[in-house]
């Protein structure tokens, strides 16, 4: 059901890297997404996310709000109509529960691991693995490697147990 | 007071470095561009995540590798030129995130969730924009996990907040303000 235009991986990667460089060049900011979730928690009233590094201003929140706009534009320029869908492709449906709500529970759990882990690590795939490695920052290289270890463990376990 | 020190022409790490302030909404188009490219790169396609960790399809590996490499070349060029940010005149924030002990378990937990949910904090927002409704669950989970981290670590805010993303132009990095 995926009819989205997909570039070769390395082409997409060059594009991603150019956005990192463009953000530095125009605004001087280091691209990253996960802390925007902290900003969102702060806006919602979580005291931890209203102090220290999470004190205002919150440009990252606006950057994050742009991401869905970009996703929608990507569909609209793919020559297919935009339509909401529960589709997850061909692989995950073979191992995740068929019921939308049970599957949702798994995704909430996965998201919670991502959210907690990103704050403990100080960044996510964009801030550590892309921007951090572009800066040749050793802690980010370590984080990026450990992200992959975790991903391999959970997916291999998931498919070994349920497929 | 003829000996009053002049402000440094290139102050580091604080608001004085920013010549012009940028409204935060100006970052929305950058996010939109990033979301568009993540989608074109296949980073919003669930099958590429499972394929990556099953070693069956390295699409996303090449996205990350080429992204980091392109970024490294670009950053090196920017550093050589010593350019200031075009829109603000501020120095660019090339300081990497520091190491801290929680980075190791945190990165592993994030990785486990990455594989389980088939998404990243950034790509899942672009997925939502594409109309992928499962992204709502994952986004809710990320907010929950983020909020939980804040609750659990709240008493040590002054310590744990160090190493979070820092803004050269908007706030001092090594603030020692009491909680």
Short mmCIF file of C-alpha atoms in Angstrom, two decimals:
data_model
loop_
_atom_site.label_atom_id
_atom_site.label_comp_id
_atom_site.label_asym_id
_atom_site.label_seq_id
_atom_site.Cartn_x
_atom_site.Cartn_y
_atom_site.Cartn_z
CA UNK A 1 0.00 0.00 0.00
CA UNK A 2 3.06 2.24 0.26
CA UNK A 3 3.15 4.39 -2.83
CA UNK A 4 5.37 7.09 -1.45
CA UNK A 5 8.38 8.20 -3.45
CA UNK A 6 11.50 6.78 -1.80
CA UNK A 7 14.98 7.81 -2.75
CA UNK A 8 18.00 5.50 -2.54
CA UNK A 9 19.20 5.36 1.06
CA UNK A 10 22.42 7.25 0.44
CA UNK A 11 20.58 9.99 -1.47
CA UNK A 12 18.14 10.41 1.42
CA UNK A 13 21.10 10.46 3.80
CA UNK A 14 22.81 13.22 1.85
CA UNK A 15 19.53 15.15 2.05
CA UNK A 16 19.32 14.62 5.81
CA UNK A 17 22.93 15.73 6.23
CA UNK A 18 22.31 18.85 4.14
CA UNK A 19 19.41 19.84 6.43
CA UNK A 20 21.77 19.57 9.42
CA UNK A 21 24.27 21.82 7.64
CA UNK A 22 21.55 24.23 6.49
CA UNK A 23 20.27 24.65 10.05
CA UNK A 24 23.80 25.39 11.29
CA UNK A 25 24.46 27.78 8.40
CA UNK A 26 21.27 29.81 8.73
CA UNK A 27 20.43 29.67 12.45
CA UNK A 28 23.57 28.28 14.13
CA UNK A 29 21.45 25.62 15.88
CA UNK A 30 22.29 21.92 16.25
CA UNK A 31 19.49 19.82 14.78
CA UNK A 32 17.73 17.50 17.23
CA UNK A 33 14.18 16.41 17.91
CA UNK A 34 13.75 14.46 21.16
CA UNK A 35 14.11 17.46 23.48
CA UNK A 36 11.03 18.95 21.82
CA UNK A 37 9.05 16.26 23.67
CA UNK A 38 10.57 17.62 26.88
CA UNK A 39 9.51 21.11 25.83
CA UNK A 40 6.00 19.77 25.20
CA UNK A 41 5.94 18.25 28.70
CA UNK A 42 7.12 21.60 30.03
CA UNK A 43 4.34 23.46 28.24
CA UNK A 44 1.89 20.93 29.71
CA UNK A 45 3.19 21.81 33.18
CA UNK A 46 5.89 19.22 34.02
CA UNK A 47 8.18 21.18 36.34
CA UNK A 48 11.36 19.27 35.36
CA UNK A 49 10.94 20.51 31.80
CA UNK A 50 10.56 24.16 32.75
CA UNK A 51 14.03 24.59 34.28
CA UNK A 52 17.69 24.26 33.42
CA UNK A 53 18.31 23.28 29.83
CA UNK A 54 14.54 23.22 29.28
CA UNK A 55 13.92 26.80 30.32
CA UNK A 56 12.33 28.82 27.52
CA UNK A 57 12.71 29.59 24.67
CA UNK A 58 11.50 26.55 22.84
CA UNK A 59 12.56 26.76 19.20
CA UNK A 60 12.83 22.97 19.07
CA UNK A 61 9.11 22.64 19.64
CA UNK A 62 8.42 24.71 16.53
CA UNK A 63 10.95 22.68 14.57
CA UNK A 64 9.16 19.49 15.68
CA UNK A 65 5.77 20.93 14.71
CA UNK A 66 7.12 21.35 11.20
CA UNK A 67 7.82 17.62 10.83
CA UNK A 68 4.18 16.52 10.28
CA UNK A 69 3.83 19.31 7.73
CA UNK A 70 6.80 17.89 5.86
CA UNK A 71 5.35 14.38 6.03
CA UNK A 72 2.05 15.60 4.59
CA UNK A 73 3.85 17.49 1.81
CA UNK A 74 5.81 14.33 0.98
CA UNK A 75 2.54 12.44 0.43
CA UNK A 76 0.88 15.24 -1.52
CA UNK A 77 3.87 15.42 -3.89
CA UNK A 78 3.92 11.63 -4.35
CA UNK A 79 0.91 11.66 -6.67
CA UNK A 80 -1.29 9.75 -4.23
CA UNK A 81 -4.16 11.22 -2.22
CA UNK A 82 -3.49 11.90 1.46
CA UNK A 83 -5.50 9.46 3.54
CA UNK A 84 -5.30 8.33 7.16
CA UNK A 85 -4.27 4.69 7.52
CA UNK A 86 -3.52 2.03 10.16
CA UNK A 87 -1.17 0.31 7.70
CA UNK A 88 2.22 -0.79 9.08
CA UNK A 89 3.65 -2.40 5.94
CA UNK A 90 4.36 -6.13 5.68
CA UNK A 91 6.86 -7.01 8.45
CA UNK A 92 5.60 -5.57 11.74
CA UNK A 93 2.03 -6.90 11.23
CA UNK A 94 3.44 -10.46 11.26
CA UNK A 95 4.70 -10.05 14.83
CA UNK A 96 2.50 -7.39 16.45
CA UNK A 97 -1.03 -8.08 17.77
CA UNK A 98 -3.77 -7.81 15.15
CA UNK A 99 -6.06 -5.74 17.33
CA UNK A 100 -5.49 -2.02 16.92
CA UNK A 101 -5.62 -1.43 20.66
CA UNK A 102 -3.27 -4.26 21.65
CA UNK A 103 -0.87 -3.16 18.95
CA UNK A 104 -1.27 0.37 20.23
CA UNK A 105 -0.21 -0.82 23.67
CA UNK A 106 3.02 -2.24 22.22
CA UNK A 107 3.67 1.03 20.39
CA UNK A 108 3.01 3.08 23.54
CA UNK A 109 5.51 0.86 25.39
CA UNK A 110 8.05 1.26 22.59
CA UNK A 111 7.48 5.01 22.58
CA UNK A 112 7.92 5.19 26.35
CA UNK A 113 11.29 3.41 26.05
CA UNK A 114 12.25 5.89 23.34
CA UNK A 115 11.17 8.90 25.40
CA UNK A 116 12.81 7.78 28.64
CA UNK A 117 15.93 6.55 26.87
CA UNK A 118 16.36 9.72 24.85
CA UNK A 119 16.34 11.88 27.96
CA UNK A 120 18.75 9.57 29.80
CA UNK A 121 21.03 9.55 26.74
CA UNK A 122 20.68 13.29 26.13
CA UNK A 123 19.42 12.94 22.56
CA UNK A 124 17.95 10.65 19.93
CA UNK A 125 18.78 9.46 16.43
CA UNK A 126 18.80 13.00 15.01
CA UNK A 127 20.71 14.77 17.78
CA UNK A 128 23.18 12.00 18.60
CA UNK A 129 23.41 9.73 15.56
CA UNK A 130 23.17 12.34 12.78
CA UNK A 131 24.21 15.71 14.22
CA UNK A 132 26.49 14.24 16.90
CA UNK A 133 28.34 12.04 14.45
CA UNK A 134 28.57 14.96 12.00
CA UNK A 135 30.34 16.82 14.81
CA UNK A 136 32.58 13.74 15.32
CA UNK A 137 31.53 13.84 18.97
CA UNK A 138 32.70 10.60 20.72
CA UNK A 139 29.78 10.29 23.19
CA UNK A 140 27.36 10.62 20.25
CA UNK A 141 29.17 7.92 18.29
CA UNK A 142 28.86 5.64 21.32
CA UNK A 143 25.17 6.51 21.70
CA UNK A 144 24.53 5.84 18.00
CA UNK A 145 26.16 2.42 18.26
CA UNK A 146 24.14 1.52 21.36
CA UNK A 147 20.90 2.63 19.63
CA UNK A 148 21.63 0.00 16.98
CA UNK A 149 22.41 -2.67 19.60
CA UNK A 150 19.05 -2.04 21.28
CA UNK A 151 17.17 -2.04 17.97
CA UNK A 152 18.77 -5.29 16.82
CA UNK A 153 17.98 -6.96 20.17
CA UNK A 154 14.30 -5.96 20.24
CA UNK A 155 13.54 -6.70 16.58
CA UNK A 156 15.43 -10.00 16.55
CA UNK A 157 13.63 -11.05 19.76
CA UNK A 158 10.27 -9.91 18.39
CA UNK A 159 10.63 -11.86 15.17
CA UNK A 160 12.17 -14.90 16.87
CA UNK A 161 9.28 -15.10 19.33
CA UNK A 162 6.25 -14.24 17.20
CA UNK A 163 6.87 -14.82 13.50
CA UNK B 1 35.90 55.08 33.53
CA UNK B 2 38.30 54.85 30.65
CA UNK B 3 39.33 51.30 31.59
CA UNK B 4 35.85 49.80 31.15
CA UNK B 5 36.39 46.55 29.29
CA UNK B 6 34.73 46.48 25.92
CA UNK B 7 32.40 43.64 25.14
CA UNK B 8 34.20 40.97 23.21
CA UNK B 9 33.34 41.22 19.51
CA UNK B 10 32.56 37.50 19.46
CA UNK B 11 31.13 36.59 22.83
CA UNK B 12 30.82 32.87 23.43
CA UNK B 13 27.92 30.93 24.77
CA UNK B 14 25.43 33.65 25.57
CA UNK B 15 22.79 35.96 24.22
CA UNK B 16 25.25 38.76 23.41
CA UNK B 17 26.49 36.66 20.48
CA UNK B 18 23.13 36.85 18.78
CA UNK B 19 22.90 39.92 16.62
CA UNK B 20 19.32 39.43 15.50
CA UNK B 21 16.79 37.26 17.23
CA UNK B 22 14.83 34.78 15.19
CA UNK B 23 11.18 34.20 16.05
CA UNK B 24 10.73 30.56 17.08
CA UNK B 25 8.07 30.02 14.46
CA UNK B 26 10.84 30.50 11.88
CA UNK B 27 12.02 26.98 12.77
CA UNK B 28 8.79 25.42 11.51
CA UNK B 29 9.78 25.49 7.82
CA UNK B 30 13.11 23.86 8.71
CA UNK B 31 11.19 21.11 10.47
CA UNK B 32 8.92 20.75 7.45
CA UNK B 33 11.93 20.38 5.16
CA UNK B 34 13.43 17.79 7.51
CA UNK B 35 10.12 15.88 7.68
CA UNK B 36 9.80 15.90 3.89
CA UNK B 37 13.33 14.53 3.43
CA UNK B 38 12.87 11.90 6.16
CA UNK B 39 9.84 10.68 4.22
CA UNK B 40 11.65 10.61 0.89
CA UNK B 41 14.56 8.81 2.59
CA UNK B 42 12.20 6.00 3.62
CA UNK B 43 12.61 6.82 7.32
CA UNK B 44 8.82 6.96 7.69
CA UNK B 45 8.34 3.43 6.30
CA UNK B 46 7.87 0.74 8.97
CA UNK B 47 9.27 -2.07 6.80
CA UNK B 48 12.65 -0.33 6.55
CA UNK B 49 13.00 -0.39 10.35
CA UNK B 50 12.28 -4.10 10.69
CA UNK B 51 14.41 -4.75 7.60
CA UNK B 52 17.34 -2.85 9.09
CA UNK B 53 17.43 -4.77 12.36
CA UNK B 54 16.83 -8.10 10.63
CA UNK B 55 19.78 -7.22 8.33
CA UNK B 56 17.50 -7.71 5.32
CA UNK B 57 17.36 -4.14 4.01
CA UNK B 58 20.02 -1.55 4.80
CA UNK B 59 18.09 1.46 3.44
CA UNK B 60 18.06 3.26 6.80
CA UNK B 61 21.65 2.34 7.57
CA UNK B 62 22.70 4.20 4.45
CA UNK B 63 20.47 7.13 5.39
CA UNK B 64 22.19 7.47 8.76
CA UNK B 65 25.70 6.80 7.41
CA UNK B 66 25.37 9.20 4.47
CA UNK B 67 23.60 11.75 6.71
CA UNK B 68 26.40 11.72 9.27
CA UNK B 69 29.09 11.79 6.57
CA UNK B 70 27.46 14.66 4.66
CA UNK B 71 26.96 16.53 7.92
CA UNK B 72 30.61 15.96 8.88
CA UNK B 73 31.86 17.39 5.57
CA UNK B 74 29.51 20.37 5.84
CA UNK B 75 30.42 21.07 9.46
CA UNK B 76 34.12 20.86 8.62
CA UNK B 77 33.62 23.42 5.83
CA UNK B 78 31.63 25.73 8.12
CA UNK B 79 34.34 25.48 10.76
CA UNK B 80 37.05 26.34 8.22
CA UNK B 81 35.20 29.44 7.05
CA UNK B 82 34.40 30.49 10.62
CA UNK B 83 31.08 31.81 9.34
CA UNK B 84 28.40 33.13 11.66
CA UNK B 85 24.79 32.01 11.33
CA UNK B 86 23.31 33.87 8.36
CA UNK B 87 19.96 34.73 9.93
CA UNK B 88 21.16 35.73 13.39
CA UNK B 89 24.85 36.53 13.21
CA UNK B 90 25.35 34.16 16.16
CA UNK B 91 28.24 31.72 16.40
CA UNK B 92 27.27 28.18 15.37
CA UNK B 93 26.64 25.65 18.13
CA UNK B 94 29.29 23.06 17.35
CA UNK B 95 29.67 21.83 20.93
CA UNK B 96 28.86 18.15 21.05
CA UNK B 97 26.65 16.66 23.72
CA UNK B 98 28.77 15.62 26.72
CA UNK B 99 29.15 12.06 28.04
CA UNK B 100 27.34 11.07 31.20
CA UNK B 101 26.91 7.64 32.77
CA UNK B 102 23.18 7.45 31.99
CA UNK B 103 23.99 7.73 28.28
CA UNK B 104 24.77 4.00 28.11
CA UNK B 105 21.56 2.51 29.55
CA UNK B 106 19.56 5.37 28.03
CA UNK B 107 20.85 4.66 24.54
CA UNK B 108 20.13 0.94 24.92
CA UNK B 109 16.56 1.64 26.12
CA UNK B 110 16.01 4.04 23.23
CA UNK B 111 17.30 1.37 20.86
CA UNK B 112 14.90 -1.24 22.25
CA UNK B 113 12.00 1.16 21.73
CA UNK B 114 13.30 2.07 18.26
CA UNK B 115 12.98 -1.55 17.16
CA UNK B 116 9.71 -2.18 18.98
CA UNK B 117 7.90 0.87 17.62
CA UNK B 118 9.64 1.09 14.24
CA UNK B 119 10.13 4.82 14.54
CA UNK B 120 12.30 7.61 15.96
CA UNK B 121 11.16 10.75 17.81
CA UNK B 122 11.53 12.75 14.59
CA UNK B 123 10.32 10.28 11.99
CA UNK B 124 7.19 9.40 13.95
CA UNK B 125 6.03 13.02 13.66
CA UNK B 126 6.55 12.92 9.90
CA UNK B 127 4.65 9.60 9.84
CA UNK B 128 1.72 11.29 11.52
CA UNK B 129 1.78 13.96 8.83
CA UNK B 130 1.66 11.23 6.20
CA UNK B 131 -1.54 9.96 7.81
CA UNK B 132 -0.06 6.94 9.62
CA UNK B 133 -2.34 6.77 12.63
CA UNK B 134 -0.22 4.26 14.57
CA UNK B 135 2.18 7.15 15.06
CA UNK B 136 -0.31 8.57 17.58
CA UNK B 137 0.36 5.65 19.95
CA UNK B 138 4.12 6.02 19.61
CA UNK B 139 4.02 9.80 20.09
CA UNK B 140 1.88 9.32 23.19
CA UNK B 141 4.40 6.78 24.47
CA UNK B 142 7.36 9.09 23.85
CA UNK B 143 5.62 11.88 25.75
CA UNK B 144 4.87 9.43 28.57
CA UNK B 145 8.48 8.22 28.76
CA UNK B 146 9.83 11.76 28.62
CA UNK B 147 7.44 12.89 31.36
CA UNK B 148 8.37 9.83 33.50
CA UNK B 149 12.05 10.71 33.20
CA UNK B 150 11.28 14.18 34.48
CA UNK B 151 9.27 12.83 37.41
CA UNK B 152 11.94 10.30 38.40
CA UNK B 153 14.81 12.75 38.05
CA UNK B 154 13.07 15.85 39.34
CA UNK B 155 15.03 16.20 42.63
CA UNK B 156 18.33 16.31 40.76
CA UNK B 157 17.27 18.75 38.08
CA UNK B 158 20.35 20.96 38.38
CA UNK B 159 22.58 17.97 37.73
CA UNK B 160 20.73 15.93 35.15
CA UNK B 161 19.80 18.91 33.03
CA UNK B 162 23.47 19.38 32.23
CA UNK B 163 24.24 17.81 28.93
CA UNK B 164 20.87 18.48 27.49
CA UNK B 165 20.88 20.29 24.18
CA UNK B 166 22.28 23.73 24.62
CA UNK B 167 21.64 26.93 22.80
CA UNK B 168 24.64 29.16 22.33
CA UNK B 169 22.44 32.00 21.44
CA UNK B 170 19.68 31.78 23.96
CA UNK B 171 20.96 30.66 27.31
CA UNK B 172 24.14 30.05 29.23
CA UNK B 173 25.21 26.42 29.17
CA UNK B 174 26.84 26.02 32.52
CA UNK B 175 24.23 27.77 34.60
CA UNK B 176 24.60 26.89 38.26
CA UNK B 177 21.30 28.34 39.34
CA UNK B 178 19.96 26.72 42.45
CA UNK B 179 16.86 24.62 41.94
#
